[in-house]
PDB file of C-alpha atoms in Angstrom:
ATOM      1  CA  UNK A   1     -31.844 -28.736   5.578  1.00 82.00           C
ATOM      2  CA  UNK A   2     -31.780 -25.219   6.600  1.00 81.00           C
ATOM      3  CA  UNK A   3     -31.515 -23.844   3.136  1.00 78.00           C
ATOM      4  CA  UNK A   4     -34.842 -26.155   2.043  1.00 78.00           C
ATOM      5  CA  UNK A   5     -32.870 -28.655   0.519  1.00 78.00           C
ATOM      6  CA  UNK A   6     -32.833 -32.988   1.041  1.00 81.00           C
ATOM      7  CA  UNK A   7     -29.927 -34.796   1.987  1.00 84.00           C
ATOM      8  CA  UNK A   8     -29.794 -38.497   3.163  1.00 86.00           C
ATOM      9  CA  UNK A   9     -27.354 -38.365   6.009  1.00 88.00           C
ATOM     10  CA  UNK A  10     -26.074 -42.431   6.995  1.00 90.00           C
ATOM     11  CA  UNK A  11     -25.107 -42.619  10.574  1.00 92.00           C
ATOM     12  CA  UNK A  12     -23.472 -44.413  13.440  1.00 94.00           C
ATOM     13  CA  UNK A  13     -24.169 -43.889  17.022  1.00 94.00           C
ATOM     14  CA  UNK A  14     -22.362 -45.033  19.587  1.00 95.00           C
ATOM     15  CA  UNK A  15     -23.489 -45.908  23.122  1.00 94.00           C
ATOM     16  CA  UNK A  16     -23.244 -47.170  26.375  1.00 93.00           C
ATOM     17  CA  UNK A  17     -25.152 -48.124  29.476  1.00 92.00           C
ATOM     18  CA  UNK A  18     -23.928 -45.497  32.635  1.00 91.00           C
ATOM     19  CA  UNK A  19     -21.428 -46.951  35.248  1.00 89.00           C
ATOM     20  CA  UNK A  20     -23.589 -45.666  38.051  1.00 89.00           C
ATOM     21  CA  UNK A  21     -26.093 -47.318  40.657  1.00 89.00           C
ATOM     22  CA  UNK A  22     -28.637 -44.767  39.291  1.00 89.00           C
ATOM     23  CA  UNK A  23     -27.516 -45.118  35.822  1.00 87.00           C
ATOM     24  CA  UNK A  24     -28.065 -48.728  35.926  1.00 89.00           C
ATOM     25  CA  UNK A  25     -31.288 -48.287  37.557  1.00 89.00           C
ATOM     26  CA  UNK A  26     -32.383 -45.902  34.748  1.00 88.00           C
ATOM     27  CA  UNK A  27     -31.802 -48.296  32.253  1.00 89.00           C
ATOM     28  CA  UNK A  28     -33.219 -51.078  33.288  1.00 88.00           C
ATOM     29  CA  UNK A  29     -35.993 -49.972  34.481  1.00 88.00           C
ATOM     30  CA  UNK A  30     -37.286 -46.562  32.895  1.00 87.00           C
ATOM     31  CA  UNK A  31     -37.177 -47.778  29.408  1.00 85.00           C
ATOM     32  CA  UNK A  32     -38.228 -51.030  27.872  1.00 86.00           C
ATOM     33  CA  UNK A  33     -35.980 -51.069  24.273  1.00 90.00           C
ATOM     34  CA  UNK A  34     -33.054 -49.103  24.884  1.00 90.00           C
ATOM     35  CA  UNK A  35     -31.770 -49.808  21.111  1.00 91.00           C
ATOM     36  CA  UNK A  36     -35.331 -48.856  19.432  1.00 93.00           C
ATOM     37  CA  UNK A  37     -35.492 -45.426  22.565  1.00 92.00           C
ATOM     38  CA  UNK A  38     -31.862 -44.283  20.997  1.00 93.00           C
ATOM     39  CA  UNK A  39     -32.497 -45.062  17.699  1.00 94.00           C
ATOM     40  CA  UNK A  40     -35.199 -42.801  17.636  1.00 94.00           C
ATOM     41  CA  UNK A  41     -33.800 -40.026  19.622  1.00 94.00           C
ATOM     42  CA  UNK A  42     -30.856 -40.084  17.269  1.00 94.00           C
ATOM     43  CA  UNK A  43     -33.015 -39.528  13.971  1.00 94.00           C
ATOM     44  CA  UNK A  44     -34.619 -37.190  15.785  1.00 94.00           C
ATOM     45  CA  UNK A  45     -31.948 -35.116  16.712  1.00 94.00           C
ATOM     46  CA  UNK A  46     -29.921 -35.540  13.318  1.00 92.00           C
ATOM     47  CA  UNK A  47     -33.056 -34.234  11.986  1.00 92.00           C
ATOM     48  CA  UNK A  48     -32.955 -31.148  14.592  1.00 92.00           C
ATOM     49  CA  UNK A  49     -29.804 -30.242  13.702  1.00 91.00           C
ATOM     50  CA  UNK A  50     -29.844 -31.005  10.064  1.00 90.00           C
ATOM     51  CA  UNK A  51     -32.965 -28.668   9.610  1.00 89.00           C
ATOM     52  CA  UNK A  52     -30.739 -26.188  11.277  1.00 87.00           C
ATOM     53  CA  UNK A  53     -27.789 -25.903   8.357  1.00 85.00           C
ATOM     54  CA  UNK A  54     -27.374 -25.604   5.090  1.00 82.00           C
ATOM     55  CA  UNK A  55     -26.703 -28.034   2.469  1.00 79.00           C
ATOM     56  CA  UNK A  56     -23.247 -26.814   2.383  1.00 76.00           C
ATOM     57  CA  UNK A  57     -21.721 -27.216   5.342  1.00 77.00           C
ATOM     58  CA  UNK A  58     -23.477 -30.244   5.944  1.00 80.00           C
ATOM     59  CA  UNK A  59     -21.669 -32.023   2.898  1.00 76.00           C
ATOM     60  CA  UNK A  60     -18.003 -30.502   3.402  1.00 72.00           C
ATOM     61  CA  UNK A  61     -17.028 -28.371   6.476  1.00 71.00           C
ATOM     62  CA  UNK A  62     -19.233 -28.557   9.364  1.00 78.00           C
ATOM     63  CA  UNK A  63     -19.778 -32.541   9.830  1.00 83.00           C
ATOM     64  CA  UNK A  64     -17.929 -32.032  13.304  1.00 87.00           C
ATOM     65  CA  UNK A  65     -19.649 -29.929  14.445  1.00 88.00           C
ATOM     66  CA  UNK A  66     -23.039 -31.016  13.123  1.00 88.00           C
ATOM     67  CA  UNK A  67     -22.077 -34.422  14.857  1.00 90.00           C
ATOM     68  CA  UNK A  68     -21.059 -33.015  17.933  1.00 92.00           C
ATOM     69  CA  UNK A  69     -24.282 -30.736  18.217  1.00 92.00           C
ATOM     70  CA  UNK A  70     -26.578 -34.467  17.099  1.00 93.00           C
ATOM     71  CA  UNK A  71     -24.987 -35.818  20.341  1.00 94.00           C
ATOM     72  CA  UNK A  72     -24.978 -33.445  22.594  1.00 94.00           C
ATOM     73  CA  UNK A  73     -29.009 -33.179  21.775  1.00 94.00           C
ATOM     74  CA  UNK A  74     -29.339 -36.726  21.931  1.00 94.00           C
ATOM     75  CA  UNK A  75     -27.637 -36.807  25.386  1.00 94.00           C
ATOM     76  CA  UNK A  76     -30.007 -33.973  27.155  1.00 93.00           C
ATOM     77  CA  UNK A  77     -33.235 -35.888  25.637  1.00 93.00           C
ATOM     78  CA  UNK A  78     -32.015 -39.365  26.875  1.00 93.00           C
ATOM     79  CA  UNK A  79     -30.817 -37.538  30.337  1.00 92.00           C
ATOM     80  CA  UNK A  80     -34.903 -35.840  30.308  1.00 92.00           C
ATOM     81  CA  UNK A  81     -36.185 -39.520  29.874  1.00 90.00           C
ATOM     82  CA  UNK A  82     -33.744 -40.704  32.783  1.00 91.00           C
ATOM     83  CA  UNK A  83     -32.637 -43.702  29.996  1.00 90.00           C
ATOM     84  CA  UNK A  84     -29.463 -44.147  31.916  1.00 92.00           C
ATOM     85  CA  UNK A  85     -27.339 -43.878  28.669  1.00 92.00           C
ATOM     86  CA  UNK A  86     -24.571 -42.423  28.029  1.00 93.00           C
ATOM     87  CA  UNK A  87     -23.990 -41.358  24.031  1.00 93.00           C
ATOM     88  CA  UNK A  88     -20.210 -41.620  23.390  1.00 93.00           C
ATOM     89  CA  UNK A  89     -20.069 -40.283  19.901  1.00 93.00           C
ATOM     90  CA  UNK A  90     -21.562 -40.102  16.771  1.00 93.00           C
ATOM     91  CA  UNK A  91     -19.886 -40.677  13.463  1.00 92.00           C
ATOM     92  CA  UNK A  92     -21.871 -39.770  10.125  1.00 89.00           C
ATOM     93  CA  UNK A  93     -20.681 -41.877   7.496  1.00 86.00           C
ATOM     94  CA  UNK A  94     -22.718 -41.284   4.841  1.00 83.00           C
ATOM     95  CA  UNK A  95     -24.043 -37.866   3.525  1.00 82.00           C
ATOM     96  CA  UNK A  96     -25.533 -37.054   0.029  1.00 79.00           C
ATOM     97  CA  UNK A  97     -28.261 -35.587  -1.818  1.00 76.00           C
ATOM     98  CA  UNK A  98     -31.382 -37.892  -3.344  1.00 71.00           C
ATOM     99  CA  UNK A  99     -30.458 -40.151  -5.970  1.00 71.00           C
ATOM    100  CA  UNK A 100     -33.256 -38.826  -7.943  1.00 70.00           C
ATOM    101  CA  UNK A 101     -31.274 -35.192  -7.858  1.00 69.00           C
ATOM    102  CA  UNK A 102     -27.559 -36.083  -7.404  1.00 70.00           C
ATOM    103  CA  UNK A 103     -26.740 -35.784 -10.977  1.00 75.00           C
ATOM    104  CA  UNK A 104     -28.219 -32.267 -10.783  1.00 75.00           C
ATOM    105  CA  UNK A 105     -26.918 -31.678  -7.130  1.00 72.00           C
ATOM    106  CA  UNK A 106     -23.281 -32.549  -8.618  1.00 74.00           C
ATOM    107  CA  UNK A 107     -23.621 -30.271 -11.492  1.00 79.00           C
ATOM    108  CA  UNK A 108     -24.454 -27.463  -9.046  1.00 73.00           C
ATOM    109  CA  UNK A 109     -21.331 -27.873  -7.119  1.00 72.00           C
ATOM    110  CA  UNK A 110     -19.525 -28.347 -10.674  1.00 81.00           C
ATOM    111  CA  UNK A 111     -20.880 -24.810 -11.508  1.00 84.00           C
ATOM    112  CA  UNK A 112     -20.071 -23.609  -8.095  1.00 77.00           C
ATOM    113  CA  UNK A 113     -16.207 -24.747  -8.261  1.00 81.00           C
ATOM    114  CA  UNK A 114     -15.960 -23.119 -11.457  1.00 85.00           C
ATOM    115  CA  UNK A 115     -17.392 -20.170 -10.353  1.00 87.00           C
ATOM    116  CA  UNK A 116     -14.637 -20.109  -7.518  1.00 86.00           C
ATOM    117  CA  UNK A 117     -11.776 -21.062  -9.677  1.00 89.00           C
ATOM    118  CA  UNK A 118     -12.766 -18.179 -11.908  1.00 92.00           C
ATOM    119  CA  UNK A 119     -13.176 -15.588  -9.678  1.00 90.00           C
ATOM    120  CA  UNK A 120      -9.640 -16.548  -7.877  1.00 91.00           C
ATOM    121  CA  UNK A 121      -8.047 -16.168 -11.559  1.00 91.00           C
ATOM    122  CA  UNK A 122     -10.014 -12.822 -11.686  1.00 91.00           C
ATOM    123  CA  UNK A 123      -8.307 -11.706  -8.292  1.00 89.00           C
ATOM    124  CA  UNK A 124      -4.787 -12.999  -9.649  1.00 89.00           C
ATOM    125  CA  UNK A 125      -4.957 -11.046 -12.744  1.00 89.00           C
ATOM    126  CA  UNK A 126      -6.427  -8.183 -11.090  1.00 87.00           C
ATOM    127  CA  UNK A 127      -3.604  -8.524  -8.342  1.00 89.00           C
ATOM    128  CA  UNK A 128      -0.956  -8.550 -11.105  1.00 88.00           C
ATOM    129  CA  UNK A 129      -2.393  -5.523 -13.564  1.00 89.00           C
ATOM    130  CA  UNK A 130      -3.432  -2.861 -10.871  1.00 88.00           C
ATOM    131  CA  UNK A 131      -0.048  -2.667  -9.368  1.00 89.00           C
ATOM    132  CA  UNK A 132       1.535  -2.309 -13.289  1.00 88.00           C
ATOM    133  CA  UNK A 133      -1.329   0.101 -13.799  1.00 89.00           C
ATOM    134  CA  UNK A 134      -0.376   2.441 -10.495  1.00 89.00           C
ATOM    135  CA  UNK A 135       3.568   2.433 -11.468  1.00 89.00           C
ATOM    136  CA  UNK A 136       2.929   3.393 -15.136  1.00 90.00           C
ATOM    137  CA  UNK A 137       0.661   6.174 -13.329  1.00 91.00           C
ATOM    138  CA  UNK A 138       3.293   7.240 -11.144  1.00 90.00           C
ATOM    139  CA  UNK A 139       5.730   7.479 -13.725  1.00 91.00           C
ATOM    140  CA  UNK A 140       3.160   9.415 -16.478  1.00 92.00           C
ATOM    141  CA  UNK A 141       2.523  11.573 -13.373  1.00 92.00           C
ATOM    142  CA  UNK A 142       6.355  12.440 -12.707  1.00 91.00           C
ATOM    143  CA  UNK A 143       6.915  12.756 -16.174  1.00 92.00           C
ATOM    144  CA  UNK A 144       4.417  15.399 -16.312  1.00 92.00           C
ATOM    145  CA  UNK A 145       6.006  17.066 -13.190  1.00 92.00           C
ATOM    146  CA  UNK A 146       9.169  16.908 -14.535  1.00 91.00           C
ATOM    147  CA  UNK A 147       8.060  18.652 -18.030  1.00 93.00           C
ATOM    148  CA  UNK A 148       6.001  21.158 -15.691  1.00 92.00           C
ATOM    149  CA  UNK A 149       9.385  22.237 -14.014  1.00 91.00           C
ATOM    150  CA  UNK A 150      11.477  22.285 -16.905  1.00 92.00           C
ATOM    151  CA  UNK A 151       8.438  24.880 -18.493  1.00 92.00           C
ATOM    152  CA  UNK A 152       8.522  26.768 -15.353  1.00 92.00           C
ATOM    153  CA  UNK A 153      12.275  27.203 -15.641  1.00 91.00           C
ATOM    154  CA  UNK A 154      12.876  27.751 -18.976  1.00 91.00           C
ATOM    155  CA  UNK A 155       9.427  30.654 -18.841  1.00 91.00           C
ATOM    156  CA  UNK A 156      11.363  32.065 -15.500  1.00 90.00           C
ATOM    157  CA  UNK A 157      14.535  32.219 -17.505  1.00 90.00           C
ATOM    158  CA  UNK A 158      13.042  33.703 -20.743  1.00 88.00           C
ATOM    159  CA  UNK A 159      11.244  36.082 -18.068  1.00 90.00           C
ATOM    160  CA  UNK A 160      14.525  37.098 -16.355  1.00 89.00           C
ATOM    161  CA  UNK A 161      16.558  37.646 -19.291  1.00 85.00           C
ATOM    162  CA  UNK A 162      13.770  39.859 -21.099  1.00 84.00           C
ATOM    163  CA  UNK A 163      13.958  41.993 -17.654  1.00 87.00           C
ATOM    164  CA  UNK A 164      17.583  42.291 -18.043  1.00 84.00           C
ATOM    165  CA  UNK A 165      17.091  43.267 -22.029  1.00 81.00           C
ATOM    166  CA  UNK A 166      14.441  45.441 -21.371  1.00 80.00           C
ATOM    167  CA  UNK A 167      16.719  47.688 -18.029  1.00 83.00           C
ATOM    168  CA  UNK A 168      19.816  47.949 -20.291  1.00 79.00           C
ATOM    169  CA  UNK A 169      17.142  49.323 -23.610  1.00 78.00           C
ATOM    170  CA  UNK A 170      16.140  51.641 -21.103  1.00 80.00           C
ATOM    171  CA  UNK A 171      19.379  52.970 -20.052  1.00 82.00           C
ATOM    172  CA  UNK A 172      20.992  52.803 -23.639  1.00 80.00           C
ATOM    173  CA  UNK A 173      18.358  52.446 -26.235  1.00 82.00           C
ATOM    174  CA  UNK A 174      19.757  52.745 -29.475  1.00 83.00           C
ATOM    175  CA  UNK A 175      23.058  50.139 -28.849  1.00 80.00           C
ATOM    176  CA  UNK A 176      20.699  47.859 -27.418  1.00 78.00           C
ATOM    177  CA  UNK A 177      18.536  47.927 -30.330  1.00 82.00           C
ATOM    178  CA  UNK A 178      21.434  47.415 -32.501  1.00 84.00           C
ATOM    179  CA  UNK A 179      22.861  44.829 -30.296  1.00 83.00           C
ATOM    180  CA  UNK A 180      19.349  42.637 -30.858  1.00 83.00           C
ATOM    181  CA  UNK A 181      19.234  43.371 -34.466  1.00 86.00           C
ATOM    182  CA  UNK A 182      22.989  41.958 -35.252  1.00 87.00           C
ATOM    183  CA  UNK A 183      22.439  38.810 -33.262  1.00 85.00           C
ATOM    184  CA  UNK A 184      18.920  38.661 -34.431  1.00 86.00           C
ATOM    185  CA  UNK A 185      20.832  38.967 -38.279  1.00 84.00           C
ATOM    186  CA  UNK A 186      23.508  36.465 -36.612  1.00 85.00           C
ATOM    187  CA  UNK A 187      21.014  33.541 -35.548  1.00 83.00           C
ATOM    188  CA  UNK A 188      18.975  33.728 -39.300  1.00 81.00           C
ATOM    189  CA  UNK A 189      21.709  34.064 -41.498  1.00 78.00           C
ATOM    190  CA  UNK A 190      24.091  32.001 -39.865  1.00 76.00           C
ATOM    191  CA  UNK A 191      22.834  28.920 -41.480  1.00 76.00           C
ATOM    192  CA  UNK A 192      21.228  29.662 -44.537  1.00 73.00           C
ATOM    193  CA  UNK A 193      22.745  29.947 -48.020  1.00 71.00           C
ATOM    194  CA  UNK A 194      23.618  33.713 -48.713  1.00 65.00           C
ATOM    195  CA  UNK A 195      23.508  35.351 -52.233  1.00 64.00           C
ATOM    196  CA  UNK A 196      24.981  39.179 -52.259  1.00 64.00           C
ATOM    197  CA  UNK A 197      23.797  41.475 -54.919  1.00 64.00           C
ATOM    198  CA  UNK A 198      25.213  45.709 -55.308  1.00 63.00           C
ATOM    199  CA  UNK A 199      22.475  47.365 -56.322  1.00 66.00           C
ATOM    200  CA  UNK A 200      25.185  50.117 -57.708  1.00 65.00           C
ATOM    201  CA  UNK A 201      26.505  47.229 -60.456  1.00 58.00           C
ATOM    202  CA  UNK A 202      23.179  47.250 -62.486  1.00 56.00           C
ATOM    203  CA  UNK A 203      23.660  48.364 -65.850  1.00 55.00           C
ATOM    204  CA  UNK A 204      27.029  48.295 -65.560  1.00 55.00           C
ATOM    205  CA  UNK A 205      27.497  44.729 -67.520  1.00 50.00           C
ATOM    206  CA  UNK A 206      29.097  43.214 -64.248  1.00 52.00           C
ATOM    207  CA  UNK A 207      26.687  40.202 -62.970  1.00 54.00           C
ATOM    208  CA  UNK A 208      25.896  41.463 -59.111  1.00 55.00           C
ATOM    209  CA  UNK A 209      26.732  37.829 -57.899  1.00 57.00           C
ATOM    210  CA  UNK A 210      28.871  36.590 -55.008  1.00 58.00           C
ATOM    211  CA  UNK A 211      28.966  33.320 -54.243  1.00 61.00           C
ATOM    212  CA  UNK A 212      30.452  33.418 -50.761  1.00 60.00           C
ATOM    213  CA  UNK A 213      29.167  29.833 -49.602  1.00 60.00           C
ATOM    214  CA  UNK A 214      31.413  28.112 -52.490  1.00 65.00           C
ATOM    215  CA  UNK A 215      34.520  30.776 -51.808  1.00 62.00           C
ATOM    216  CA  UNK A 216      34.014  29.478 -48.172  1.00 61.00           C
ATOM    217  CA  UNK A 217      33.968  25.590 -49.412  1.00 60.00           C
ATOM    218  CA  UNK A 218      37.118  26.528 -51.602  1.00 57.00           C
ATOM    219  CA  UNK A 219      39.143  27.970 -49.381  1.00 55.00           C
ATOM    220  CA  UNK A 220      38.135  25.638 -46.329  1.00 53.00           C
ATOM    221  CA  UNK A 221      39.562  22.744 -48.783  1.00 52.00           C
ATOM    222  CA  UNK A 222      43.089  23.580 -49.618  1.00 52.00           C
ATOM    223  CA  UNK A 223      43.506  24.384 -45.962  1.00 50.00           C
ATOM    224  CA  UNK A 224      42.279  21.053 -45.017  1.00 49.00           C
ATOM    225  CA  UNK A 225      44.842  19.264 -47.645  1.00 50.00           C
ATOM    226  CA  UNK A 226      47.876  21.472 -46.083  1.00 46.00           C
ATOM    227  CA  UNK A 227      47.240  20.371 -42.503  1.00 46.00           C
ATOM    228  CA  UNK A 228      47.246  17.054 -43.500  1.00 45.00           C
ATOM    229  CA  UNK A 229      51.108  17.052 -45.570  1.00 41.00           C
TER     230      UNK A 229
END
């Protein structure tokens, strides 16, 4: 074969005497064994062509057109040697390595199938996980777009309202500064426990205590049983 390899290729040719005057004369005259003549133009040829391919196509795809090429060869050599004959096809029935290889040969194409099925599986799986791979990208990606613009606007806002802080401090800066301490006071205070001491007490005997959280809890409660009667 064309790829250095040995095949035994089995064969069947099939022929036929031409129905002209000069066809006729060809045969019976030009050559003396017209079986033994196309006999050996058809190894010859088969051999041509066979040299000519590789291994592979010769045992699965390309018998057609292998057999078509073997008799098309055969007819232009028998035509040169004015045989008179006509080849009407060629049918190759029988194709496969040595016997003294085939175990090997067959454990080649074994490895080869497997190597196919594998790679298709490899495709499959690499069909199925890029596509999850690119939509968990486009999401991290508009998740991060999304946090960007909520940054962007909450930066702008802080932004606009410390302009707006900063042009009334300028036009009235002592209320403004008392305005941000009291709701500075408001926002720390607001939920934390608060203890009250008066500093002007000490000494005095009186403990400088005022529990306003539990006055708050006390007086939240009664009101809470009256709405209910």
């Amino acid at each position: 074969t064309g790829d250095e390899n040995i095949v035994d290729v089995g064969f069947k040719v099939l022929w036929r005497i031409k129905n002209t005057r000069d066809g006729i004369n060809d045969y019976l005259f030009n050559i003396q064994e017209p079986a033994a003549t196309v006999k050996a133009v058809a190894e010859s040829a088969m051999r041509e062509v066979v040299g000519g391919s590789n291994i592979d196509a010769i045992l699965t795809e390309n018998r057609v057109s292998i057999q078509n090429d073997v008799a098309t060869l055969m007819q232009t050599t028998l035509d040169a040697y004015r045989a008179g004959i006509e080849i009407a096809e060629v049918q190759m029935q029988r194709v496969d390595p040595p016997a003294q290889v085939i175990d090997a040969f067959r454990d080649v194409q074994a490895a080869r199938a497997d190597q196919e099925r594998i790679r298709n599986q490899a495709e499959a799986y690499a069909n199925q996980i890029v596509p999850e791979a690119r939509g968990k990208a486009a999401q991290v990606l508009e998740a991060a777009n999304a946090y960007k613009e909520q940054t962007i606007a909450e930066a702008t806002g802080q932004s606009q309202r410390f302009t707006k802080i900063y042009e009334q401090y300028r036009n009235a800066p002592d209320v403004t500064r008392e305005r941000i301490y009291l709701e500075t006071l408001e926002k720390v205070l607001g939920t934390n426990n608060k203890i009250i001491i008066d500093s002007q007490t000490s000494g005095s005997g009186v403990l400088p205590f005022l529990p306003l959280n539990d006055l708050n809890g006390r007086s939240a409660a009664p009101a809470a049983r009256t709405g209910g009667n």
